[in-house]
PDB file of C-alpha atoms in Angstrom:
ATOM      1  CA  LEU L   1       9.694  55.378 -18.762  1.00  0.00           C
ATOM      2  CA  ARG L   2       8.420  53.719 -22.283  1.00  0.00           C
ATOM      3  CA  PRO L   3      10.566  53.208 -25.311  1.00  0.00           C
ATOM      4  CA  PRO L   4      11.209  56.612 -27.206  1.00  0.00           C
ATOM      5  CA  THR L   5       9.728  55.336 -30.482  1.00  0.00           C
ATOM      6  CA  VAL L   6       6.339  54.697 -31.227  1.00  0.00           C
ATOM      7  CA  ILE L   7       7.380  51.412 -32.448  1.00  0.00           C
ATOM      8  CA  GLY L   8       8.917  50.551 -28.771  1.00  0.00           C
ATOM      9  CA  GLN L   9       5.853  51.731 -27.484  1.00  0.00           C
ATOM     10  CA  PHE L  10       4.225  49.053 -29.903  1.00  0.00           C
ATOM     11  CA  HIS L  11       6.251  46.654 -29.484  1.00  0.00           C
ATOM     12  CA  THR L  12       5.907  47.015 -25.594  1.00  0.00           C
ATOM     13  CA  LEU L  13       2.424  46.357 -25.914  1.00  0.00           C
ATOM     14  CA  PHE L  14       2.114  43.910 -28.549  1.00  0.00           C
ATOM     15  CA  PHE L  15       4.922  41.977 -26.837  1.00  0.00           C
ATOM     16  CA  GLY L  16       3.874  42.638 -23.312  1.00  0.00           C
ATOM     17  CA  SER L  17       0.927  42.030 -23.383  1.00  0.00           C
ATOM     18  CA  ILE L  18      -0.600  40.152 -26.474  1.00  0.00           C
ATOM     19  CA  ARG L  19       2.081  37.374 -26.844  1.00  0.00           C
ATOM     20  CA  MET L  20       1.887  36.892 -22.675  1.00  0.00           C
ATOM     21  CA  PHE L  21      -2.012  36.421 -23.601  1.00  0.00           C
ATOM     22  CA  PHE L  22      -1.715  34.109 -25.377  1.00  0.00           C
ATOM     23  CA  LEU L  23       0.721  31.880 -24.323  1.00  0.00           C
ATOM     24  CA  GLY L  24      -0.615  33.019 -20.971  1.00  0.00           C
ATOM     25  CA  VAL L  25      -4.022  31.557 -21.624  1.00  0.00           C
ATOM     26  CA  LEU L  26      -4.166  29.450 -24.991  1.00  0.00           C
ATOM     27  CA  GLY L  27      -0.509  27.817 -24.328  1.00  0.00           C
ATOM     28  CA  PHE L  28      -1.491  26.147 -21.545  1.00  0.00           C
ATOM     29  CA  ALA L  29      -5.076  25.219 -23.126  1.00  0.00           C
ATOM     30  CA  VAL L  30      -3.601  23.461 -25.572  1.00  0.00           C
ATOM     31  CA  TYR L  31      -0.352  22.153 -23.966  1.00  0.00           C
ATOM     32  CA  GLY L  32      -1.739  21.379 -20.389  1.00  0.00           C
ATOM     33  CA  ASN L  33      -2.450  18.535 -20.531  1.00  0.00           C
ATOM     34  CA  GLU L  34      -0.506  16.332 -23.334  1.00  0.00           C
ATOM     35  CA  ALA L  35       1.674  14.401 -21.254  1.00  0.00           C
ATOM     36  CA  LEU L  36      -1.774  12.880 -19.382  1.00  0.00           C
ATOM     37  CA  HIS L  37      -3.464  11.996 -23.414  1.00  0.00           C
ATOM     38  CA  PHE L  38       0.143  11.619 -24.559  1.00  0.00           C
ATOM     39  CA  SER L  39       0.130   7.038 -25.341  1.00  0.00           C
ATOM     40  CA  CYS L  40       2.245   4.383 -26.816  1.00  0.00           C
ATOM     41  CA  ASP L  41       1.776   0.816 -28.006  1.00  0.00           C
ATOM     42  CA  PRO L  42       1.515  -1.023 -25.097  1.00  0.00           C
ATOM     43  CA  ASP L  43       0.188   1.657 -22.950  1.00  0.00           C
ATOM     44  CA  LYS L  44       2.219   0.972 -20.481  1.00  0.00           C
ATOM     45  CA  ARG L  45       2.943   4.154 -17.674  1.00  0.00           C
ATOM     46  CA  GLU L  46       7.370   3.274 -17.848  1.00  0.00           C
ATOM     47  CA  VAL L  47       6.686   3.781 -21.811  1.00  0.00           C
ATOM     48  CA  ASN L  48       4.132   6.527 -21.983  1.00  0.00           C
ATOM     49  CA  LEU L  49       6.833   8.568 -19.712  1.00  0.00           C
ATOM     50  CA  PHE L  50      10.040   7.656 -21.297  1.00  0.00           C
ATOM     51  CA  CYS L  51       8.457   7.591 -24.789  1.00  0.00           C
ATOM     52  CA  TYR L  52       7.262  11.527 -23.864  1.00  0.00           C
ATOM     53  CA  ASN L  53      10.098  12.474 -22.026  1.00  0.00           C
ATOM     54  CA  GLN L  54      12.283  11.708 -25.836  1.00  0.00           C
ATOM     55  CA  PHE L  55       9.167  13.955 -27.576  1.00  0.00           C
ATOM     56  CA  ARG L  56       9.130  16.693 -25.232  1.00  0.00           C
ATOM     57  CA  PRO L  57      13.053  17.427 -23.842  1.00  0.00           C
ATOM     58  CA  ILE L  58      11.352  20.335 -23.095  1.00  0.00           C
ATOM     59  CA  THR L  59       8.237  21.476 -23.139  1.00  0.00           C
ATOM     60  CA  PRO L  60       6.769  24.265 -25.833  1.00  0.00           C
ATOM     61  CA  GLN L  61       4.997  26.370 -22.562  1.00  0.00           C
ATOM     62  CA  VAL L  62       8.402  26.497 -20.900  1.00  0.00           C
ATOM     63  CA  PHE L  63      10.777  27.154 -23.827  1.00  0.00           C
ATOM     64  CA  TRP L  64       8.057  29.991 -24.356  1.00  0.00           C
ATOM     65  CA  ALA L  65       8.060  31.334 -20.921  1.00  0.00           C
ATOM     66  CA  LEU L  66      12.458  31.129 -21.267  1.00  0.00           C
ATOM     67  CA  GLN L  67      12.112  33.120 -24.197  1.00  0.00           C
ATOM     68  CA  LEU L  68      10.011  35.784 -23.293  1.00  0.00           C
ATOM     69  CA  VAL L  69      12.193  36.164 -19.715  1.00  0.00           C
ATOM     70  CA  ILE L  70      15.451  36.442 -22.141  1.00  0.00           C
ATOM     71  CA  VAL L  71      13.807  38.492 -24.566  1.00  0.00           C
ATOM     72  CA  LEU L  72      12.857  41.311 -21.935  1.00  0.00           C
ATOM     73  CA  VAL L  73      16.344  41.229 -19.974  1.00  0.00           C
ATOM     74  CA  PRO L  74      18.450  43.381 -22.555  1.00  0.00           C
ATOM     75  CA  GLY L  75      15.400  45.949 -22.659  1.00  0.00           C
ATOM     76  CA  ALA L  76      15.077  46.124 -18.638  1.00  0.00           C
ATOM     77  CA  PHE L  77      19.258  46.164 -18.165  1.00  0.00           C
ATOM     78  CA  PHE L  78      18.369  49.431 -20.348  1.00  0.00           C
ATOM     79  CA  HIS L  79      16.037  50.922 -18.596  1.00  0.00           C
ATOM     80  CA  LEU L  80      17.247  50.091 -15.078  1.00  0.00           C
ATOM     81  CA  TYR L  81      20.595  51.841 -16.393  1.00  0.00           C
ATOM     82  CA  ALA L  82      18.562  55.038 -17.644  1.00  0.00           C
ATOM     83  CA  ALA L  83      16.952  55.270 -13.816  1.00  0.00           C
ATOM     84  CA  CYS L  84      19.809  54.721 -12.072  1.00  0.00           C
ATOM     85  CA  LYS L  85      21.071  57.763 -13.993  1.00  0.00           C
ATOM     86  CA  SER L  86      17.350  59.663 -14.198  1.00  0.00           C
ATOM     87  CA  ILE L  87      17.813  59.153 -17.662  1.00  0.00           C
ATOM     88  CA  LYS L  88      14.607  61.415 -19.189  1.00  0.00           C
ATOM     89  CA  GLN L  89      12.784  59.964 -22.395  1.00  0.00           C
ATOM     90  CA  GLU L  90      13.631  62.658 -24.711  1.00  0.00           C
ATOM     91  CA  ASP L  91      16.719  62.444 -23.866  1.00  0.00           C
ATOM     92  CA  ILE L  92      17.793  58.537 -24.836  1.00  0.00           C
ATOM     93  CA  LEU L  93      16.771  60.231 -28.793  1.00  0.00           C
ATOM     94  CA  GLN L  94      19.803  63.518 -27.843  1.00  0.00           C
ATOM     95  CA  LYS L  95      22.375  62.005 -26.609  1.00  0.00           C
ATOM     96  CA  SER L  96      24.889  59.737 -28.740  1.00  0.00           C
ATOM     97  CA  SER L  97      25.775  57.263 -26.059  1.00  0.00           C
ATOM     98  CA  TYR L  98      21.962  56.875 -24.921  1.00  0.00           C
ATOM     99  CA  THR L  99      21.028  56.271 -27.916  1.00  0.00           C
ATOM    100  CA  GLY L 100      23.515  54.017 -29.016  1.00  0.00           C
ATOM    101  CA  PHE L 101      23.428  52.223 -25.513  1.00  0.00           C
ATOM    102  CA  TYR L 102      19.301  51.295 -26.191  1.00  0.00           C
ATOM    103  CA  ILE L 103      20.170  50.562 -30.017  1.00  0.00           C
ATOM    104  CA  PHE L 104      21.991  47.989 -28.842  1.00  0.00           C
ATOM    105  CA  SER L 105      19.374  46.911 -26.318  1.00  0.00           C
ATOM    106  CA  VAL L 106      16.726  46.835 -29.318  1.00  0.00           C
ATOM    107  CA  PHE L 107      19.749  44.741 -31.304  1.00  0.00           C
ATOM    108  CA  LEU L 108      20.868  42.105 -28.244  1.00  0.00           C
ATOM    109  CA  ARG L 109      17.126  41.490 -28.432  1.00  0.00           C
ATOM    110  CA  ILE L 110      16.678  40.635 -31.824  1.00  0.00           C
ATOM    111  CA  VAL L 111      19.792  38.658 -32.110  1.00  0.00           C
ATOM    112  CA  LEU L 112      18.033  36.756 -28.509  1.00  0.00           C
ATOM    113  CA  GLU L 113      15.030  36.196 -30.889  1.00  0.00           C
ATOM    114  CA  VAL L 114      16.911  34.142 -33.791  1.00  0.00           C
ATOM    115  CA  VAL L 115      18.195  32.231 -31.592  1.00  0.00           C
ATOM    116  CA  ALA L 116      14.595  31.308 -30.054  1.00  0.00           C
ATOM    117  CA  PHE L 117      13.502  31.113 -33.255  1.00  0.00           C
ATOM    118  CA  TRP L 118      15.722  28.611 -34.303  1.00  0.00           C
ATOM    119  CA  LEU L 119      15.848  26.546 -31.724  1.00  0.00           C
ATOM    120  CA  GLN L 120      12.079  26.663 -31.677  1.00  0.00           C
ATOM    121  CA  ILE L 121      12.398  24.776 -34.876  1.00  0.00           C
ATOM    122  CA  GLN L 122      15.412  22.315 -33.634  1.00  0.00           C
ATOM    123  CA  LEU L 123      13.100  21.102 -30.170  1.00  0.00           C
ATOM    124  CA  PHE L 124       9.524  21.608 -32.458  1.00  0.00           C
ATOM    125  CA  GLY L 125       9.832  21.497 -35.637  1.00  0.00           C
ATOM    126  CA  PHE L 126       7.209  23.430 -37.807  1.00  0.00           C
ATOM    127  CA  LYS L 127       4.383  20.601 -37.605  1.00  0.00           C
ATOM    128  CA  VAL L 128       2.795  17.930 -34.817  1.00  0.00           C
ATOM    129  CA  ASN L 129       2.485  14.813 -36.313  1.00  0.00           C
ATOM    130  CA  ALA L 130      -0.670  12.644 -35.239  1.00  0.00           C
ATOM    131  CA  ILE L 131       2.266   9.664 -35.041  1.00  0.00           C
ATOM    132  CA  TYR L 132       5.041   9.059 -32.771  1.00  0.00           C
ATOM    133  CA  MET L 133       7.502   6.928 -33.577  1.00  0.00           C
ATOM    134  CA  CYS L 134       9.717   6.103 -30.566  1.00  0.00           C
ATOM    135  CA  ASP L 135      12.761   4.624 -29.857  1.00  0.00           C
ATOM    136  CA  VAL L 136      12.768   2.268 -26.473  1.00  0.00           C
ATOM    137  CA  GLY L 137      15.520   0.020 -26.579  1.00  0.00           C
ATOM    138  CA  ALA L 138      17.167   1.894 -23.576  1.00  0.00           C
ATOM    139  CA  LEU L 139      13.962  -0.054 -21.824  1.00  0.00           C
ATOM    140  CA  GLU L 140      15.606  -3.378 -22.522  1.00  0.00           C
ATOM    141  CA  LYS L 141      12.130  -4.215 -24.264  1.00  0.00           C
ATOM    142  CA  LYS L 142      11.106  -6.775 -26.825  1.00  0.00           C
ATOM    143  CA  PHE L 143      10.503  -4.238 -29.298  1.00  0.00           C
ATOM    144  CA  ASN L 144      13.121  -1.499 -29.960  1.00  0.00           C
ATOM    145  CA  VAL L 145      10.560   1.565 -31.700  1.00  0.00           C
ATOM    146  CA  THR L 146       6.947   1.717 -30.184  1.00  0.00           C
ATOM    147  CA  ARG L 147       3.903   4.122 -31.755  1.00  0.00           C
ATOM    148  CA  CYS L 148       2.439   7.374 -29.777  1.00  0.00           C
ATOM    149  CA  MET L 149      -0.460   9.406 -30.459  1.00  0.00           C
ATOM    150  CA  VAL L 150       0.412  12.674 -30.425  1.00  0.00           C
ATOM    151  CA  PRO L 151      -3.459  14.563 -28.706  1.00  0.00           C
ATOM    152  CA  GLU L 152      -4.611  17.269 -30.293  1.00  0.00           C
ATOM    153  CA  HIS L 153      -1.674  17.517 -33.170  1.00  0.00           C
ATOM    154  CA  PHE L 154      -3.368  19.519 -35.759  1.00  0.00           C
ATOM    155  CA  GLU L 155      -4.221  22.264 -32.196  1.00  0.00           C
ATOM    156  CA  LYS L 156      -0.640  22.126 -31.514  1.00  0.00           C
ATOM    157  CA  THR L 157       0.539  22.609 -35.038  1.00  0.00           C
ATOM    158  CA  ILE L 158      -1.650  25.947 -35.875  1.00  0.00           C
ATOM    159  CA  PHE L 159       0.027  27.127 -32.334  1.00  0.00           C
ATOM    160  CA  LEU L 160       3.351  27.017 -33.155  1.00  0.00           C
ATOM    161  CA  ILE L 161       2.744  29.019 -36.442  1.00  0.00           C
ATOM    162  CA  ALA L 162       1.285  31.095 -33.974  1.00  0.00           C
ATOM    163  CA  MET L 163       4.569  31.184 -31.719  1.00  0.00           C
ATOM    164  CA  TYR L 164       6.914  31.664 -34.509  1.00  0.00           C
ATOM    165  CA  THR L 165       4.626  34.390 -36.013  1.00  0.00           C
ATOM    166  CA  PHE L 166       4.902  36.534 -32.538  1.00  0.00           C
ATOM    167  CA  THR L 167       9.224  35.667 -33.029  1.00  0.00           C
ATOM    168  CA  VAL L 168       8.952  37.268 -36.964  1.00  0.00           C
ATOM    169  CA  ILE L 169       6.435  40.250 -36.046  1.00  0.00           C
ATOM    170  CA  THR L 170       8.573  41.296 -32.638  1.00  0.00           C
ATOM    171  CA  MET L 171      12.114  40.761 -34.627  1.00  0.00           C
ATOM    172  CA  ILE L 172      10.567  43.062 -37.727  1.00  0.00           C
ATOM    173  CA  LEU L 173       9.675  45.438 -34.982  1.00  0.00           C
ATOM    174  CA  CYS L 174      13.091  45.468 -33.667  1.00  0.00           C
ATOM    175  CA  VAL L 175      14.107  46.164 -36.736  1.00  0.00           C
ATOM    176  CA  ALA L 176      11.552  48.919 -37.845  1.00  0.00           C
ATOM    177  CA  GLU L 177      12.961  50.494 -34.460  1.00  0.00           C
ATOM    178  CA  ILE L 178      16.380  50.563 -34.957  1.00  0.00           C
ATOM    179  CA  PHE L 179      15.008  52.162 -38.678  1.00  0.00           C
ATOM    180  CA  GLU L 180      12.909  54.587 -36.817  1.00  0.00           C
ATOM    181  CA  ILE L 181      15.817  55.917 -34.644  1.00  0.00           C
ATOM    182  CA  SER L 182      18.093  55.693 -37.048  1.00  0.00           C
ATOM    183  CA  CYS L 183      16.253  58.251 -39.234  1.00  0.00           C
ATOM    184  CA  ARG L 184      15.647  60.566 -35.839  1.00  0.00           C
ATOM    185  CA  ARG L 185      19.043  61.311 -35.217  1.00  0.00           C
ATOM    186  CA  LEU L 186      20.034  62.356 -39.375  1.00  0.00           C
ATOM    187  CA  GLY L 187      17.323  64.233 -39.627  1.00  0.00           C
ATOM    188  CA  PHE L 188      14.691  62.589 -41.451  1.00  0.00           C
ATOM    189  CA  LEU L 189      11.784  62.259 -38.887  1.00  0.00           C
ATOM    190  CA  LYS L 190      10.533  64.803 -36.074  1.00  0.00           C
ATOM    191  CA  THR L 191      12.047  63.670 -32.636  1.00  0.00           C
ATOM    192  CA  GLN L 192       8.367  62.972 -30.465  1.00  0.00           C
TER     193      GLN L 192
END
């Protein structure tokens, strides 16, 4: 069962293939070796590991993979419901209860994307700086703050902006899909 709207079908293509490909292939290339090349002054394993964990409480690849899975859940529930009830694609826009449930699943995706967007800002910001100042006071060292070098900070900044852009695009597509469904239900657009 595919989405009942053209925008929904485009969203599935965009979300399912382009975003996952971008994250899987390019995300690994940009972030895959970050922990190995993260170095602090003094360059000791325990300091580097401590500071890297402070710098990245969660790795971006894990965060974005969780985001993709969580945002897919509302649509998966709807499609599971539709499969169990043997609902045909054309019936989704014809029967009010099916339409309402589908719109709710799309609205829930928007909410989850907004939450993910906010969390991404809190965790990663909009720019990766070349130097990270790490508080190493907990290691009981003679110094309290040390400088750490962040590898490929410019590439990571570009990737962050791309992931924000993907999130915004998917939110816009979800809003447009709700608009398209509303127009079809009100008779402004012909049903497929």
